GROMACS .gro file of C-alpha atoms in nm:
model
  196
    1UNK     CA    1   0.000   0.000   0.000
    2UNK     CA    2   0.144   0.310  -0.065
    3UNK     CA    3   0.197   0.589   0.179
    4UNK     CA    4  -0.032   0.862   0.170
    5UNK     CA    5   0.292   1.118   0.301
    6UNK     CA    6   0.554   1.290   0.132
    7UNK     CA    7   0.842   1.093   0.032
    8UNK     CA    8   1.101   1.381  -0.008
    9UNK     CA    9   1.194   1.505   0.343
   10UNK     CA   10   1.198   1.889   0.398
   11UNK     CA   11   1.376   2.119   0.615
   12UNK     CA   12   1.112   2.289   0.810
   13UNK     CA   13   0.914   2.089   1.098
   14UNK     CA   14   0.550   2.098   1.221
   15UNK     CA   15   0.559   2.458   1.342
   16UNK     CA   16   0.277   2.710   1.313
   17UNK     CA   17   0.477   2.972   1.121
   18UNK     CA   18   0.728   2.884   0.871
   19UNK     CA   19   0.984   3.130   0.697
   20UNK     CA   20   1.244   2.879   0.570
   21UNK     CA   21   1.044   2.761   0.238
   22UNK     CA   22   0.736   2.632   0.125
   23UNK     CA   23   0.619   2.360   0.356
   24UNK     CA   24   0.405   2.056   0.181
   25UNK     CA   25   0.108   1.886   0.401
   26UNK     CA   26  -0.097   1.579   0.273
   27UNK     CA   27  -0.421   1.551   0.333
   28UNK     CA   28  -0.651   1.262   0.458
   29UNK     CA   29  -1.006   1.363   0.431
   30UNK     CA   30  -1.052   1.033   0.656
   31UNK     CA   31  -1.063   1.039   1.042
   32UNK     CA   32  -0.750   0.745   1.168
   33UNK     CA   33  -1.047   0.650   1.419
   34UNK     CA   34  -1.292   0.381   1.216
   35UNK     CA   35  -1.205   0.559   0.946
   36UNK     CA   36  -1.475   0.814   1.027
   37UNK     CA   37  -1.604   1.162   0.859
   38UNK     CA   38  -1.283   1.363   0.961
   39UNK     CA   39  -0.939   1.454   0.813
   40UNK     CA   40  -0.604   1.358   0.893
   41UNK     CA   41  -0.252   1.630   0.816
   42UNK     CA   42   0.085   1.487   0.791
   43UNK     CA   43   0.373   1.687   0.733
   44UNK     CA   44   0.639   1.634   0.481
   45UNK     CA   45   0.836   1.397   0.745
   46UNK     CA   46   0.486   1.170   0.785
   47UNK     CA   47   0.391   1.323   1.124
   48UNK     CA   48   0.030   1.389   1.231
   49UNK     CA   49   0.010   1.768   1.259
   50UNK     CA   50  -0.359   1.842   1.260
   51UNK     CA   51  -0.696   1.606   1.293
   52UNK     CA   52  -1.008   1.647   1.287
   53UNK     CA   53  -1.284   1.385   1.430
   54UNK     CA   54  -1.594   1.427   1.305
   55UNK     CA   55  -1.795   1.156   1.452
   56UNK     CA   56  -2.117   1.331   1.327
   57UNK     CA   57  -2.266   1.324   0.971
   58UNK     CA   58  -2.079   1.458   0.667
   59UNK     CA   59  -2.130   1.836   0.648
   60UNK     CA   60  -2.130   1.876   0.984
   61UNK     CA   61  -2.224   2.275   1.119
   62UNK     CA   62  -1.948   2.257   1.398
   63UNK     CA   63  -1.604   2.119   1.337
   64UNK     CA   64  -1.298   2.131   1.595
   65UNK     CA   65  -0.929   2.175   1.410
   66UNK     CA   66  -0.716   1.992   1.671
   67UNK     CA   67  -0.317   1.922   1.668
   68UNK     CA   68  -0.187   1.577   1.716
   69UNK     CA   69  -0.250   1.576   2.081
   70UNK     CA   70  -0.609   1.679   2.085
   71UNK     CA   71  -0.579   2.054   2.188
   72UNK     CA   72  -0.840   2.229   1.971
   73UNK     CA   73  -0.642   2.496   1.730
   74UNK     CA   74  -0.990   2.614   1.562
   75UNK     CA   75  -1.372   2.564   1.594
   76UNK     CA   76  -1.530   2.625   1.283
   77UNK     CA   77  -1.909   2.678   1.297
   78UNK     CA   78  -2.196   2.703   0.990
   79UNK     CA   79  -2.391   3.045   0.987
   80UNK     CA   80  -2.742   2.955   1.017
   81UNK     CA   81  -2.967   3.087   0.775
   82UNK     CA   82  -2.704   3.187   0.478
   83UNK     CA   83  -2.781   3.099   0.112
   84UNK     CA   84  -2.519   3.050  -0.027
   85UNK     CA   85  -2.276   2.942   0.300
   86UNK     CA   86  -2.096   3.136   0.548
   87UNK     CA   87  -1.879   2.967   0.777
   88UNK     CA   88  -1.695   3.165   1.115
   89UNK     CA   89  -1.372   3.041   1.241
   90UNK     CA   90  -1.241   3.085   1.610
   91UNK     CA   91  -0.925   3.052   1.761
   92UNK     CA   92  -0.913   2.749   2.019
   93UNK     CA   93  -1.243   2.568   2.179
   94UNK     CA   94  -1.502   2.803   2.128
   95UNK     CA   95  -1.774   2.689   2.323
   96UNK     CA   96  -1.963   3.019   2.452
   97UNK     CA   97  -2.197   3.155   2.194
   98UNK     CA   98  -2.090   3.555   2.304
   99UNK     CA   99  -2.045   3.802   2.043
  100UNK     CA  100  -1.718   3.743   1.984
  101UNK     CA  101  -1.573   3.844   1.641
  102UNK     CA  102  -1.449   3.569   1.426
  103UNK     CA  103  -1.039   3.483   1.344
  104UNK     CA  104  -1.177   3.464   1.035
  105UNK     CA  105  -1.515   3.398   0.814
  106UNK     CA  106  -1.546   3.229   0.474
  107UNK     CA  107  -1.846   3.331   0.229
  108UNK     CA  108  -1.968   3.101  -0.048
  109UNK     CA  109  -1.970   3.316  -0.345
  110UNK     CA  110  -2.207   3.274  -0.655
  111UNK     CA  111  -1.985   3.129  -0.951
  112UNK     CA  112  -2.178   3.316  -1.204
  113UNK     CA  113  -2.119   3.594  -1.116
  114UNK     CA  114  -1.734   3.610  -1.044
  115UNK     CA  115  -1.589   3.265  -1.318
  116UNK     CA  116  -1.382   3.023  -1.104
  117UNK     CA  117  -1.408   3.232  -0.743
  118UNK     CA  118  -1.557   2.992  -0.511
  119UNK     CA  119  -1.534   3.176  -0.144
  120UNK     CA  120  -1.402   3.501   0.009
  121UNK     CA  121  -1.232   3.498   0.323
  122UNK     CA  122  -1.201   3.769   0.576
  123UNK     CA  123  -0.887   3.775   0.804
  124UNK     CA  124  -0.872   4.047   1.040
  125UNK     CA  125  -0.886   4.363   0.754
  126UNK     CA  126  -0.734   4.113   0.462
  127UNK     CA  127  -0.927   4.001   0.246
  128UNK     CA  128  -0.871   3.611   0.067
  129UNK     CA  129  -1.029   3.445  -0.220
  130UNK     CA  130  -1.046   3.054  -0.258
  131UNK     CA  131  -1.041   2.988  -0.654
  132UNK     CA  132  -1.140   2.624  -0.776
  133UNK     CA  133  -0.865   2.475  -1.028
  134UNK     CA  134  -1.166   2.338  -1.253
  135UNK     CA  135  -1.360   2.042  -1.134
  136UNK     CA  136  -1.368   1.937  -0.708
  137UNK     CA  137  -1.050   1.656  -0.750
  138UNK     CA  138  -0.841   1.900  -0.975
  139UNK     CA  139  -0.808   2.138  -0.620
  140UNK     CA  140  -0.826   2.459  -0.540
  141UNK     CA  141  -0.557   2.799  -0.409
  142UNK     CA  142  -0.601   3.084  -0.205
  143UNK     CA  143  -0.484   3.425  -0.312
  144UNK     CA  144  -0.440   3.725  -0.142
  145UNK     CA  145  -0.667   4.031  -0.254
  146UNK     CA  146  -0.296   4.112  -0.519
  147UNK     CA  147  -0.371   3.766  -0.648
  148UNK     CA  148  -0.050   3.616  -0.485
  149UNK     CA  149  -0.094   3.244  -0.471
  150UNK     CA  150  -0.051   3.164  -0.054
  151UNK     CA  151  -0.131   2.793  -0.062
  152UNK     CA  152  -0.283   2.554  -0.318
  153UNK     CA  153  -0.420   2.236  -0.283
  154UNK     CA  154  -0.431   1.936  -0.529
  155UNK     CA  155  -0.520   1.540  -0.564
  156UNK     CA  156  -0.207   1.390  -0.433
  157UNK     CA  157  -0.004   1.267  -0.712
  158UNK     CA  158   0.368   1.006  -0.620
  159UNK     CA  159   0.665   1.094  -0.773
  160UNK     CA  160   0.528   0.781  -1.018
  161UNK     CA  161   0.273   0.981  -1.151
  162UNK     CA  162   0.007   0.765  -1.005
  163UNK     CA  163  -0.223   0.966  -0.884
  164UNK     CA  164  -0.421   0.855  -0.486
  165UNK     CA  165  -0.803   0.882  -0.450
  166UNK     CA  166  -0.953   1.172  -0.411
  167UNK     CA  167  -0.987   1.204  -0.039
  168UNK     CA  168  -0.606   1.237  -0.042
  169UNK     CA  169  -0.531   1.574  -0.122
  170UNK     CA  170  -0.118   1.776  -0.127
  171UNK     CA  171  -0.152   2.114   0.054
  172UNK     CA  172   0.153   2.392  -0.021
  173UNK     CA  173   0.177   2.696   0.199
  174UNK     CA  174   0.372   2.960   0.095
  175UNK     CA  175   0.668   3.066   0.390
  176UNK     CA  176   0.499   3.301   0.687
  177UNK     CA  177   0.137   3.212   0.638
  178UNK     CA  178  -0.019   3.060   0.938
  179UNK     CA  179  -0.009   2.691   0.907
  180UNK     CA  180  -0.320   2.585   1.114
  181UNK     CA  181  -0.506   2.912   0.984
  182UNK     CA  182  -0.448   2.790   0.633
  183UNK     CA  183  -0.560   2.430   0.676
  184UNK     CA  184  -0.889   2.569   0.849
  185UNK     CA  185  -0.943   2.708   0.554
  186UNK     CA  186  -0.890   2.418   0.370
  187UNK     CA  187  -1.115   2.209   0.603
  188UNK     CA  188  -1.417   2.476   0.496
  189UNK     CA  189  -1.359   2.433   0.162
  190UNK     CA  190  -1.410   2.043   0.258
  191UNK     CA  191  -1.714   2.113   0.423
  192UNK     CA  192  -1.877   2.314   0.169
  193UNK     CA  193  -1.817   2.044  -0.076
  194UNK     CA  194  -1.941   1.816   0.127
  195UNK     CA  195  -1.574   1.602   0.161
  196UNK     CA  196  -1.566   1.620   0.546
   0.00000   0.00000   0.00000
């Protein structure tokens, strides 16, 4: 069976921030528990970085971004009530429903009206867009609002050229972009597509 990892070791390790290069992820959208609705991040050495146990139904409206050891990084909760999908992301266990502001909050966006754009993310005052690559398995990147590519994502593909089913996805985050912020994002994009 073939490893769902990185084969080529990099330089940089599992840390939040990374200035060295750009730092590759793969992506399980598979819980290591049953096998259940969740996702599983290795880095580029194989590690577990980030997991997320969904024990719920696919789709779910509240989703916890933990690290390896189970402290929560994100919760990411569904906007009741939006049309096209609006999803707010906190920083840590969020568990009191105060008006706090948002880390950061991803809009659906109509694809008629703007081509490929799929979502716009808010960050503080910066502005995001997520921006399809074609069809769900070819991926997806996020650019800044200068159109700067900060991470893409893509069906995982060995140095072969065979290419892994689509629930195993390669993640590449550009150097100083916010690791776990940037696979949050990715885990909304899974949710509105219904992968996670």
């Amino acid at each position: 069976m073939a490893k769902v990892h990185p084969t080529e070791p990099q330089v940089s390790g599992p840390c939040s921030m990374n200035s060295a290069g750009k730092e590759t992820f793969t992506i399980w959208m598979k819980s290591l528990v049953c096998h259940t609705n969740g996702c599983t991040v290795f880095d580029s050495k194989g590690q577990i970085v980030y997991r997320v146990e969904n024990y719920d139904t696919k789709g779910s409206s509240e989703v916890h971004l933990m690290n390896l050891h189970g402290h929560v990084l994100f919760t990411i909760l569904k906007k009741k009530l939006q049309i096209l999908g609006c999803w707010n992301g906190y920083r840590g266990n969020f568990t009191s429903r105060k008006k706090e502001k948002p880390s950061f909050q991803v809009k659906k966006c109509c694809r008629i009206l703007r081509g490929d754009l799929v979502c716009e993310v808010r960050v503080g005052f910066n502005k995001y867009f997520m921006v399809s690559l074609g069809s769900k398995k070819q991926g997806f990147k996020i650019v800044n609002s200068g159109g700067d590519i900060i991470a893409e994502v893509k069906q995982k593909q060995l140095p072969t050229g065979m290419v892994l089913g689509d629930d195993v996805l390669t993640l590449e985050i550009e150097p100083s972009i916010d690791q776990a912020l940037t696979v949050a994002l990715v885990l909304v994009y899974g949710l509105m597509s219904r992968r996670l």
